[in-house]
Coordinates of C-alpha atoms and ligand atoms in Angstrom, one line a residue:
X1 CA -143.6 -235.3 71.0
X2 CA -146.3 -234.2 68.8
X3 CA -147.7 -230.7 68.3
X4 CA -151.5 -230.6 67.6
X5 CA -151.4 -226.9 66.9
X6 CA -149.1 -227.5 64.0
X7 CA -151.2 -230.2 62.5
X8 CA -154.3 -228.1 62.9
X9 CA -152.6 -225.3 61.0
X10 CA -152.3 -227.3 57.9
X11 CA -155.0 -230.0 57.5
X12 CA -154.2 -230.6 53.9
X13 CA -150.8 -231.9 54.9
X14 CA -152.5 -234.9 56.4
X15 CA -153.1 -236.7 53.2
X16 CA -149.5 -236.4 52.1
X17 CA -148.3 -237.6 55.5
X18 CA -150.6 -240.7 55.2
X19 CA -149.3 -241.1 51.6
X20 CA -145.8 -241.0 52.9
X21 CA -146.5 -243.7 55.4
X22 CA -148.1 -245.9 52.9
X23 CA -145.2 -245.6 50.5
X24 CA -142.7 -246.4 53.2
X25 CA -144.8 -249.4 54.3
X26 CA -145.1 -250.7 50.7
X27 CA -141.3 -250.4 50.5
X28 CA -140.9 -252.4 53.6
X29 CA -143.2 -255.1 52.2
X30 CA -141.3 -255.2 48.9
X31 CA -138.1 -255.4 50.9
X32 CA -139.4 -258.4 52.9
X33 CA -140.5 -260.0 49.6
X34 CA -137.1 -259.7 48.1
X35 CA -135.4 -261.1 51.2
X36 CA -137.9 -263.9 51.3
X37 CA -137.0 -264.8 47.7
X38 CA -133.3 -264.6 48.5
X39 CA -133.7 -266.7 51.7
X40 CA -135.7 -269.2 49.7
X41 CA -133.1 -269.5 47.0
X42 CA -130.3 -269.9 49.6
X43 CA -132.3 -272.7 51.2
X44 CA -132.9 -274.5 48.0
X45 CA -129.4 -274.0 46.7
X46 CA -128.1 -275.5 49.9
X47 CA -130.3 -278.5 49.5
X48 CA -129.5 -278.6 45.8
X49 CA -133.2 -278.4 44.8
X50 CA -133.1 -275.2 42.7
X51 CA -134.2 -275.7 39.1
X52 CA -133.2 -273.3 36.3
X53 CA -136.8 -272.2 35.9
X54 CA -137.1 -271.4 39.6
X55 CA -133.9 -269.4 39.4
X56 CA -135.1 -267.3 36.5
X57 CA -138.5 -266.6 38.1
X58 CA -136.8 -265.6 41.3
X59 CA -134.5 -263.2 39.4
X60 CA -137.5 -261.7 37.6
X61 CA -139.4 -261.2 40.8
X62 CA -136.4 -259.6 42.3
X63 CA -136.0 -257.2 39.4
X64 CA -139.6 -256.3 39.5
X65 CA -139.4 -255.7 43.3
X66 CA -136.4 -253.5 42.8
X67 CA -138.3 -251.3 40.3
X68 CA -141.2 -251.0 42.8
X69 CA -138.9 -250.1 45.6
X70 CA -137.2 -247.4 43.5
X71 CA -140.5 -246.0 42.7
X72 CA -141.7 -246.0 46.3
X73 CA -138.5 -244.3 47.5
X74 CA -139.1 -241.5 45.0
X75 CA -142.7 -241.2 46.0
X76 CA -141.8 -241.0 49.7
X77 CA -139.6 -238.0 49.0
X78 CA -142.3 -236.4 46.9
X79 CA -144.8 -236.8 49.7
X80 CA -142.4 -235.3 52.2
X81 CA -142.0 -232.3 50.0
X82 CA -145.8 -231.9 49.4
X83 CA -146.5 -232.2 53.2
X84 CA -144.0 -229.5 54.1
X85 CA -144.5 -227.2 51.2
X86 CA -147.9 -226.0 52.3
X87 CA -147.0 -225.7 56.0
X88 CA -144.2 -223.2 55.2
X89 CA -146.5 -221.1 53.1
X90 CA -149.3 -221.2 55.6
X91 CA -147.1 -220.4 58.5
X92 CA -145.5 -217.4 56.8
X93 CA -148.8 -216.2 55.6
X94 CA -150.1 -216.4 59.2
X95 CA -147.2 -214.4 60.6
X96 CA -147.5 -211.8 57.9
X97 CA -151.3 -211.4 58.4
X98 CA -150.8 -211.2 62.2
X99 CA -148.3 -208.4 61.7
X100 CA -150.8 -206.6 59.6
X101 CA -153.6 -207.1 62.1
X102 CA -151.4 -206.0 64.9
X103 CA -150.6 -203.0 62.8
X104 CA -148.5 -200.3 64.4
X105 CA -148.5 -202.2 67.7
X106 CA -146.6 -205.3 66.5
X107 CA -143.4 -203.9 68.0
X108 CA -144.9 -204.2 71.4
X109 CA -144.8 -208.0 71.0
X110 CA -141.6 -208.8 69.1
X111 CA -138.6 -207.0 67.5
X112 CA -138.4 -206.8 63.8
X113 CA -135.2 -209.0 63.7
X114 CA -137.0 -211.7 65.8
X115 CA -139.9 -211.8 63.3
X116 CA -137.6 -212.0 60.3
X117 CA -135.7 -214.9 61.9
X118 CA -138.8 -216.7 63.0
X119 CA -140.6 -216.4 59.7
X120 CA -137.6 -217.3 57.6
X121 CA -135.3 -219.7 59.6
X122 CA -137.9 -220.9 62.1
X123 CA -140.4 -221.8 59.5
X124 CA -137.7 -223.5 57.4
X125 CA -137.2 -225.9 60.4
X126 CA -140.8 -227.0 60.2
X127 CA -140.1 -228.5 56.8
X128 CA -138.4 -231.5 58.4
X129 CA -141.0 -231.7 61.0
X130 CA -143.8 -232.2 58.6
X131 CA -141.9 -233.9 55.8
X132 CA -139.9 -236.4 57.8
X133 CA -140.6 -236.5 61.5
X134 CA -144.4 -236.8 61.6
X135 CA -144.7 -239.6 59.0
X136 CA -141.7 -241.4 60.5
X137 CA -143.4 -241.1 63.9
X138 CA -146.2 -243.3 62.7
X139 CA -144.2 -245.5 60.5
X140 CA -141.7 -246.3 63.3
X141 CA -144.6 -248.0 65.2
X142 CA -146.2 -249.7 62.2
X143 CA -143.0 -251.2 60.8
X144 CA -142.0 -253.4 63.9
X145 CA -145.6 -254.6 64.2
X146 CA -145.7 -255.6 60.5
X147 CA -142.3 -257.3 60.8
X148 CA -143.5 -259.1 64.0
X149 CA -146.3 -260.7 62.0
X150 CA -144.1 -261.6 59.1
X151 CA -141.4 -263.1 61.4
X152 CA -144.0 -265.0 63.2
X153 CA -145.5 -266.4 60.0
X154 CA -142.2 -267.1 58.2
X155 CA -140.1 -268.2 61.2
X156 CA -140.6 -268.0 64.9
X157 CA -143.0 -265.9 67.0
X158 CA -140.6 -266.3 69.9
X159 CA -137.7 -264.5 68.2
X160 CA -140.1 -261.9 66.8
X161 CA -141.5 -261.3 70.3
X162 CA -138.1 -260.7 71.8
X163 CA -137.3 -258.2 69.1
X164 CA -140.6 -256.4 69.4
X165 CA -140.1 -256.0 73.1
X166 CA -136.7 -254.4 72.5
X167 CA -138.0 -251.7 70.1
X168 CA -139.5 -249.4 72.7
X169 CA -136.1 -249.0 74.3
X170 CA -135.2 -246.5 71.5
X171 CA -138.2 -244.1 72.1
X172 CA -137.5 -244.5 75.8
X173 CA -134.0 -243.2 75.3
X174 CA -135.4 -240.4 73.1
X175 CA -137.9 -239.4 75.7
X176 CA -135.1 -239.0 78.3
X177 CA -133.1 -236.9 75.9
X178 CA -136.2 -234.8 75.1
X179 CA -136.4 -233.4 78.6
X180 CA -132.9 -232.0 78.4
X181 CA -133.3 -231.0 74.8
X182 CA -136.4 -228.9 75.2
X183 CA -134.7 -226.5 77.7
X184 CA -131.5 -226.4 75.7
X185 CA -133.2 -225.7 72.4
X186 CA -135.4 -222.9 73.8
X187 CA -132.2 -221.3 75.2
X188 CA -130.6 -221.8 71.8
X189 CA -133.3 -219.9 70.0
X190 CA -133.3 -217.1 72.6
X191 CA -129.6 -216.7 72.0
X192 CA -130.1 -216.9 68.2
X193 CA -132.7 -214.2 68.3
X194 CA -130.7 -212.0 70.5
X195 CA -127.7 -212.2 68.3
X196 CA -129.8 -211.4 65.2
X197 CA -131.3 -208.3 66.9
X198 CA -127.9 -207.0 68.0
X199 CA -126.5 -207.6 64.5
X200 CA -129.3 -205.7 62.8
X201 CA -129.1 -202.8 65.3
X202 CA -125.4 -202.5 64.9
X203 CA -125.5 -202.6 61.2
X204 CA -128.2 -199.9 61.0
X205 CA -126.3 -197.8 63.5
X206 CA -122.9 -198.2 61.9
X207 CA -122.5 -194.5 61.2
X208 CA -123.2 -193.5 64.8
X209 CA -120.9 -196.2 66.1
X210 CA -118.1 -195.0 63.8
X211 CA -118.8 -191.4 64.9
X212 CA -118.3 -192.2 68.5
X213 CA -115.5 -194.7 67.7
X214 CA -117.7 -197.3 69.5
X215 CA -117.5 -199.8 66.6
X216 CA -114.5 -201.6 68.2
X217 CA -116.4 -201.9 71.5
X218 CA -119.6 -203.1 69.7
X219 CA -117.4 -205.5 67.8
X220 CA -116.2 -207.0 71.1
X221 CA -119.7 -207.2 72.3
X222 CA -120.9 -209.0 69.2
X223 CA -117.9 -211.4 69.5
X224 CA -118.9 -212.2 73.0
X225 CA -122.5 -212.9 71.9
X226 CA -121.4 -215.0 69.0
X227 CA -119.2 -216.9 71.4
X228 CA -122.2 -217.6 73.6
X229 CA -124.1 -218.7 70.5
X230 CA -121.3 -221.0 69.5
X231 CA -121.2 -222.5 72.9
X232 CA -124.9 -223.2 73.0
X233 CA -124.7 -224.6 69.5
X234 CA -122.0 -227.0 70.5
X235 CA -124.0 -228.0 73.5
X236 CA -126.9 -228.8 71.2
X237 CA -124.7 -230.8 68.9
X238 CA -123.1 -232.7 71.8
X239 CA -126.5 -233.6 73.1
X240 CA -127.6 -234.8 69.7
X241 CA -124.5 -236.9 69.2
X242 CA -124.7 -238.5 72.6
X243 CA -128.3 -239.4 72.1
X244 CA -127.5 -240.9 68.7
X245 CA -124.9 -243.1 70.4
X246 CA -127.5 -244.3 72.8
X247 CA -130.0 -245.0 70.1
X248 CA -127.4 -246.8 68.0
X249 CA -126.6 -249.0 70.9
X250 CA -130.2 -250.1 71.2
X251 CA -130.8 -250.3 67.5
X252 CA -127.8 -252.4 66.5
X253 CA -127.7 -254.2 69.8
X254 CA -131.3 -255.3 69.2
X255 CA -130.5 -256.4 65.6
X256 CA -127.6 -258.4 66.9
X257 CA -129.8 -260.0 69.5
X258 CA -132.2 -261.0 66.8
X259 CA -129.4 -262.6 64.7
X260 CA -128.1 -264.5 67.7
X261 CA -131.5 -265.8 68.6
X262 CA -132.3 -266.8 65.1
X263 CA -128.9 -268.6 64.8
X264 CA -129.5 -270.4 68.1
X265 CA -133.0 -271.5 67.0
X266 CA -131.4 -272.9 63.8
X267 CA -128.7 -274.8 65.6
X268 CA -131.4 -276.2 68.0
X269 CA -133.2 -277.4 64.9
X270 CA -136.3 -275.2 65.6
X271 CA -135.9 -273.1 62.4
X272 CA -135.3 -274.0 58.8
X273 CA -132.3 -272.5 57.0
X274 CA -134.7 -270.4 54.9
X275 CA -136.4 -268.9 57.9
X276 CA -133.1 -268.2 59.6
X277 CA -131.6 -266.4 56.7
X278 CA -134.9 -264.4 56.3
X279 CA -134.8 -263.3 59.9
X280 CA -131.1 -262.5 60.0
X281 CA -131.4 -260.3 56.9
X282 CA -134.5 -258.5 58.2
X283 CA -133.8 -258.1 61.9
X284 CA -132.1 -254.7 61.5
X285 CA -135.3 -253.4 59.8
X286 CA -137.1 -254.0 63.1
X287 CA -135.1 -251.2 64.6
X288 CA -134.0 -248.9 61.8
X289 CA -137.3 -247.0 61.5
X290 CA -137.2 -246.1 65.2
X291 CA -133.6 -245.2 64.9
X292 CA -134.4 -242.9 62.0
X293 CA -137.2 -241.4 64.0
X294 CA -134.6 -240.6 66.6
X295 CA -132.4 -238.7 64.2
X296 CA -135.3 -236.8 62.7
X297 CA -136.3 -236.1 66.3
X298 CA -133.6 -233.5 66.8
X299 CA -134.5 -231.6 63.7
X300 CA -138.1 -231.7 64.7
X301 CA -137.4 -230.5 68.2
X302 CA -135.6 -227.5 66.7
X303 CA -138.6 -226.9 64.5
X304 CA -140.9 -227.2 67.5
X305 CA -138.9 -224.8 69.6
X306 CA -139.1 -222.3 66.7
X307 CA -142.8 -223.0 66.3
X308 CA -143.4 -222.4 70.0
X309 CA -142.1 -218.9 69.5
X310 CA -144.2 -218.4 66.4
X311 CA -147.4 -219.6 68.1
X312 CA -146.7 -217.3 71.0
X313 CA -146.5 -214.4 68.6
X314 CA -149.6 -215.6 66.7
X315 CA -151.6 -215.7 69.9
X316 CA -150.8 -212.2 71.0
X317 CA -153.9 -210.2 71.7
X318 CA -154.9 -208.2 68.7
X319 CA -156.5 -204.8 68.7
X320 CA -160.2 -204.9 67.8
X321 CA -161.1 -204.6 64.2
X322 CA -161.2 -200.9 63.4
X323 CA -164.3 -200.2 61.5
X324 CA -164.9 -196.5 62.1
X325 CA -163.8 -194.1 59.4
X326 CA -162.2 -190.8 60.2
X327 CA -165.0 -188.4 61.1
X328 CA -165.6 -185.5 58.6
X329 CA -166.7 -182.7 60.9
X330 CA -166.5 -181.5 64.5
X331 CA -162.9 -182.7 64.8
X332 CA -162.4 -181.8 68.4
X333 CA -159.7 -183.9 70.0
X334 CA -160.2 -184.9 73.6
X335 CA -157.7 -186.6 75.9
X336 CA -159.2 -187.5 79.2
X337 CA -157.3 -188.8 82.2
X338 CA -154.7 -190.7 80.1
X339 CA -152.1 -192.7 81.9
X340 CA -149.5 -194.3 79.6
X341 CA -146.3 -196.3 79.9
X342 CA -144.2 -197.8 77.1
X343 CA -142.8 -200.7 79.1
X344 CA -145.4 -201.2 81.8
X345 CA -143.1 -199.8 84.4
X346 CA -142.1 -196.2 83.8
X347 CA -145.1 -193.9 83.8
X348 CA -144.7 -191.5 80.9
X349 CA -148.1 -189.9 81.0
X350 CA -149.9 -189.5 84.3
X351 CA -153.5 -188.4 84.2
X352 CA -153.3 -186.2 81.1
X353 CA -156.4 -184.3 80.0
X354 CA -156.2 -182.0 77.1
X355 CA -158.9 -180.5 74.8
X356 CA -158.1 -179.4 71.3
X357 CA -160.8 -177.6 69.4
X358 CA -161.3 -177.9 65.7
X359 CA -159.5 -175.3 63.6
X360 CA -157.5 -173.9 66.4
X361 CA -153.8 -173.5 66.9
X362 CA -152.8 -175.4 70.0
X363 CA -149.4 -175.5 71.6
X364 CA -148.0 -178.3 73.7
X365 CA -144.9 -177.2 75.5
X366 CA -142.6 -178.4 78.2
X367 CA -139.1 -179.6 78.9
X368 CA -137.7 -182.4 76.8
X369 CA -138.8 -185.8 78.1
X370 CA -142.0 -184.4 79.6
X371 CA -144.1 -186.6 77.3
X372 CA -145.0 -184.2 74.4
X373 CA -144.2 -186.5 71.6
X374 CA -145.9 -189.4 73.4
X375 CA -149.1 -187.4 73.2
X376 CA -148.6 -187.0 69.5
X377 CA -148.0 -190.7 69.0
X378 CA -151.2 -191.5 71.0
X379 CA -153.3 -189.1 68.9
X380 CA -152.0 -190.9 65.8
X381 CA -152.9 -194.3 67.3
X382 CA -149.3 -195.6 67.2
X383 CA -149.6 -197.0 70.7
X384 CA -152.5 -198.6 72.4
X385 CA -154.0 -196.7 75.4
X386 CA -154.8 -198.9 78.4
X387 CA -156.0 -196.2 80.8
X388 CA -158.0 -193.1 79.9
X389 CA -159.8 -192.1 76.8
X390 CA -158.7 -190.4 73.6
X391 CA -161.4 -189.3 71.1
X392 CA -161.6 -187.4 67.9
X393 CA -165.1 -186.0 67.2
X394 CA -166.3 -188.3 70.0
X395 CA -164.9 -191.5 68.4
X396 CA -162.3 -193.5 70.2
X397 CA -159.0 -193.2 68.3
X398 CA -158.5 -196.9 68.9
X399 CA -161.7 -197.6 66.9
X400 CA -160.7 -195.5 63.9
X401 CA -159.4 -197.4 60.9
X402 CA -155.7 -196.9 60.6
X403 CA -155.5 -196.0 56.9
X404 CA -158.0 -193.2 57.3
X405 CA -156.4 -192.0 60.5
X406 CA -153.0 -191.7 58.9
X407 CA -154.4 -190.0 55.9
X408 CA -156.1 -187.3 57.9
X409 CA -153.4 -186.6 60.5
X410 CA -150.2 -185.2 59.2
X411 CA -147.3 -185.5 61.5
X412 CA -144.1 -183.6 60.8
X413 CA -141.3 -184.4 63.2
X414 CA -137.6 -184.2 63.2
X415 CA -137.0 -187.5 61.5
X416 CA -139.2 -187.2 58.4
X417 CA -138.7 -189.9 55.9
X418 CA -137.8 -189.1 52.3
X419 CA -137.3 -191.6 49.4
X420 CA -134.6 -191.8 46.9
X421 CA -135.7 -189.9 43.9
X422 CA -136.5 -186.4 42.7
X423 CA -137.9 -183.6 44.9
X424 CA -141.0 -183.7 42.7
X425 CA -141.6 -187.4 43.4
X426 CA -141.3 -186.9 47.1
X427 CA -143.7 -183.9 47.1
X428 CA -146.2 -185.7 44.9
X429 CA -146.5 -188.4 47.5
X430 CA -148.4 -185.9 49.6
X431 CA -150.5 -184.5 46.7
X432 CA -150.5 -186.6 43.6
X433 CA -152.5 -184.1 41.6
X434 CA -150.6 -181.0 42.5
X435 CA -149.5 -178.8 39.6
X436 CA -146.0 -177.6 39.1
X437 CA -147.0 -174.2 40.3
X438 CA -148.5 -175.5 43.5
X439 CA -145.3 -177.5 44.2
X440 CA -143.2 -174.3 43.8
X441 CA -145.6 -172.3 46.0
X442 CA -145.3 -174.8 48.8
X443 CA -141.5 -174.7 48.5
X444 CA -141.6 -170.9 48.6
X445 CA -143.8 -170.9 51.7
X446 CA -141.2 -172.9 53.5
X447 CA -138.4 -170.7 52.1
X448 CA -136.6 -173.6 50.4
X449 CA -137.5 -172.7 46.8
X450 CA -134.3 -170.7 46.3
X451 CA -132.1 -173.7 47.1
X452 CA -133.8 -176.0 44.7
X453 CA -133.8 -173.4 41.9
X454 CA -130.0 -173.2 42.2
X455 CA -129.9 -176.9 41.9
X456 CA -132.0 -178.9 39.4
X457 CA -135.4 -177.5 40.3
X458 CA -138.0 -180.1 41.1
X459 CA -135.8 -182.6 39.4
X460 CA -133.1 -182.3 42.0
X461 CA -132.2 -185.8 43.1
X462 CA -132.5 -186.8 46.7
X463 CA -130.4 -189.7 48.0
X464 CA -131.7 -192.2 50.5
X465 CA -133.7 -190.3 53.2
X466 CA -132.5 -187.0 51.7
X467 CA -129.0 -187.6 53.0
X468 CA -127.8 -184.9 50.6
X469 CA -129.7 -182.1 52.3
X470 CA -128.8 -180.3 55.5
X471 CA -131.0 -180.9 58.6
X472 CA -132.7 -177.5 58.2
X473 CA -133.3 -178.0 54.5
X474 CA -134.8 -181.4 55.2
X475 CA -137.2 -180.0 57.8
X476 CA -138.3 -177.2 55.4
X477 CA -138.9 -179.7 52.7
X478 CA -140.9 -181.9 55.1
X479 CA -143.0 -178.9 56.0
X480 CA -143.6 -178.1 52.3
X481 CA -144.7 -181.7 51.8
X482 CA -147.0 -181.5 54.8
X483 CA -148.6 -178.3 53.6
X484 CA -149.3 -179.8 50.2
X485 CA -151.1 -182.7 51.8
X486 CA -154.7 -182.1 52.5
X487 CA -155.0 -183.5 56.0
X488 CA -157.5 -182.3 58.6
X489 CA -155.1 -182.3 61.6
X490 CA -151.5 -181.3 61.6
X491 CA -149.0 -182.1 64.3
X492 CA -145.7 -180.3 64.2
X493 CA -143.3 -181.8 66.6
X494 CA -140.2 -179.6 67.0
X495 CA -140.6 -179.1 63.3
X496 CA -138.8 -175.8 63.3
X497 CA -136.0 -176.7 65.7
X498 CA -133.3 -176.9 63.0
X499 CA -134.3 -173.8 61.1
X500 CA -132.7 -170.4 61.1
X501 CA -134.6 -167.5 62.7
X502 CA -135.7 -165.8 59.4
X503 CA -137.1 -169.0 57.9
X504 CA -138.6 -170.0 61.2
X505 CA -140.7 -166.8 61.4
X506 CA -141.9 -167.3 57.8
X507 CA -142.8 -170.9 58.4
X508 CA -144.5 -170.1 61.7
X509 CA -146.8 -167.5 60.1
X510 CA -147.6 -170.1 57.4
X511 CA -148.5 -172.6 60.1
X512 CA -150.7 -170.1 61.9
X513 CA -152.5 -169.4 58.6
X514 CA -153.0 -173.1 58.2
X515 CA -154.8 -173.1 61.6
X516 CA -157.6 -171.0 60.1
X517 CA -158.9 -174.0 58.2
X518 CA -157.2 -176.9 59.9
X519 CA -156.5 -178.2 63.4
X520 CA -152.9 -177.5 64.2
X521 CA -151.0 -178.9 67.1
X522 CA -147.6 -177.4 67.7
X523 CA -145.3 -179.3 69.9
X524 CA -142.2 -177.4 70.9
X525 CA -139.9 -176.7 73.7
X526 CA -139.5 -173.1 72.5
X527 CA -142.3 -171.1 74.0
X528 CA -141.7 -168.2 71.6
X529 CA -143.2 -170.4 68.8
X530 CA -146.6 -170.6 70.4
X531 CA -147.1 -167.3 72.3
X532 CA -150.1 -166.4 70.1
X533 CA -151.6 -169.9 70.1
X534 CA -155.3 -170.2 70.9
X535 CA -154.4 -172.4 73.8
X536 CA -151.2 -173.8 75.3
X537 CA -150.8 -176.9 77.3
X538 CA -147.7 -177.0 79.5
X539 CA -146.3 -180.4 80.3
X540 CA -144.2 -181.3 83.2
X541 CA -143.1 -184.8 84.0
X542 CA -146.0 -186.5 82.2
X543 CA -148.6 -184.2 83.8
X544 CA -150.3 -181.1 82.4
X545 CA -149.2 -178.3 84.7
X546 CA -151.6 -175.8 83.2
X547 CA -153.4 -174.7 80.1
X548 CA -154.7 -171.4 78.7
X549 CA -153.4 -168.6 76.5
X550 CA -149.9 -167.3 77.0
X551 CA -151.0 -164.5 79.2
X552 CA -153.2 -166.7 81.3
X553 CA -150.5 -169.3 81.8
X554 CA -148.0 -166.6 82.9
X555 CA -150.5 -165.7 85.6
X556 CA -151.6 -169.1 86.7
X557 CA -148.9 -171.7 86.0
X558 CA -145.6 -171.4 87.8
X559 CA -143.9 -174.0 85.7
X560 CA -144.8 -172.2 82.5
X561 CA -143.7 -168.8 84.0
X562 CA -140.3 -170.3 84.9
X563 CA -139.8 -171.8 81.5
X564 CA -140.7 -168.5 79.9
X565 CA -138.4 -166.4 82.1
X566 CA -135.5 -168.7 81.6
X567 CA -135.9 -168.7 77.8
X568 CA -136.4 -165.0 77.7
X569 CA -133.3 -164.4 79.7
X570 CA -131.3 -166.7 77.4
X571 CA -132.6 -164.9 74.4
X572 CA -131.8 -161.4 75.8
X573 CA -128.4 -162.6 76.8
X574 CA -127.9 -164.0 73.3
X575 CA -128.9 -160.7 71.7
X576 CA -126.8 -158.7 74.2
X577 CA -123.9 -160.9 73.4
X578 CA -124.3 -160.5 69.7
X579 CA -124.4 -156.7 69.7
Ligands
ADP1 P1 -140.8 -185.1 74.7 O1 -141.3 -185.3 73.4 O2 -141.6 -184.3 75.6 O3 -139.4 -184.8 74.7 P2 -141.3 -188.0 74.9 O4 -142.8 -188.1 74.8 O5 -140.6 -188.2 73.6 O6 -140.9 -186.6 75.5 O7 -140.8 -188.9 76.0 C1 -141.3 -189.0 77.3 C2 -140.7 -190.1 78.0 O8 -141.0 -191.4 77.4 C3 -139.2 -190.1 78.1 O9 -138.8 -190.3 79.4 C4 -138.7 -191.2 77.1 O10 -137.6 -191.8 77.7 C5 -139.9 -192.1 77.1 N1 -140.1 -192.7 75.8 C6 -140.3 -192.0 74.6 N2 -140.5 -192.9 73.6 C7 -140.3 -194.1 74.1 C8 -140.4 -195.4 73.5 N3 -140.6 -195.6 72.2 N4 -140.1 -196.5 74.3 C9 -139.9 -196.3 75.6 N5 -139.9 -195.1 76.2 C10 -140.1 -194.0 75.5
MG2 MG1 -140.4 -185.0 71.6

């Protein structure tokens, strides 16, 4: 019923929670005082003993009590707000910091949509937990005990005792409901997160869905998931309503019992009229705090289900603090005996060992799906390696600080990101100090200068992710940007796949020149691109089938030879067909 982790998260909330309880308790005492005065007046009026003075004093006290009560109600709300304000901030901060600490690997633990939901909606639910549920939890026990004492002093301990015994029936009912509620709410949040993920994915992939006319199908899928969510929401609501009925039964039944008992004691002559009125008017207060706790309970349960998920995420294992900086010299890259799987089931890399010497031009080839891009992503530290070792200049990649790793390894893949803005802005990202001339040179080296000259030069506007360029133009621009950036290691992953033959040759020669001063890794399925590489690694189904120069591989590696022969045949055929 009570989550210690949540309290520990936010110790400063404690004082506001205590404040809240004190305010509520004071309000109860003031209430009791008011009812005492009223009961007293009724008794005296009945016996015709009330003087005008007494009447005026009673009214004055009542007015004063009303003012105090109003003030206390206001204070209680304020305390609720203060108690929950910090917890929301602290929780969100923790999630955010956790994402930063997990770095690139956070996706291994939760989807982006899940995290957004948990840190926005989930944390919001905690507000009621701290602001209402926790203070009420204590107050609901303190109030009946207080009233028991007051009833005993002002009336009859017998009636008070019976009422006190009835109070635990309400938490008993709550506890029974809790068992069902916990499972149901965890399902509810699962479904909610699932719906959110699907929605985000479909929204982002809208164009693709439209292209394949699959939007109608996805629409139906979403409808089905929404329907599931509606059903489970209804179940939650039904459960809540049912439990409220049970709690009301005990709360108002208990109050009625109190009234009947007090009435009977009055008829039997055991109680004065004053005491009877006092007890009748206050008997509901015995049960109402518990009843209120019950209604907060559902909101709190929801918050706790959300917080369970948040705590699970917060306790995910983090990569070690990465203190090593990217080494300056001797940048040989060594992969030794690496086995890797994205999902823990399908083995993507299986005992891969590759050596890449500094300032060489290394090719990684192989059929699509053989694990080439995965190797690139491991070198860049995007995924954590569980088996095997990957070092740069002898330092484990997993120990190298991420910022310095990203700064020194430049990856150019098919899906390079561009930002809305001018060509200049996008190029200056890579080299903030580059002159106009250097920018044009880079564009010329990648054979894209002509296109931009015809447009608006370096001021040509790019739309979001350069949507207004063709695939080939985008790749050439990405290459130009990479060349401008002064990284130590370059990884080109199918970076020339969309480019016409003439430009490709030009770019390839530029890349080879780059390899004189930088380490260049060329990942490609087209063997032609790497024939004169210093060393080629041929991949086949997650294994290295062989390595060496082009000539050596033709001799020693059957897989490579087959790939080469097939590609050459196709090319010859292509030429033959054309002429
Ligand atoms: P290549 O670049 O040689 O075409 P990849 O390294 O991209 O091959 O992929 C190798 C295998 O790993 C493929 O079977 C692919 O399905 C799988 N794979 C690639 N990326 C992921 C990912 N992010 N999550 C799960 N599986 C992946
Ligand atoms: Mg690939």
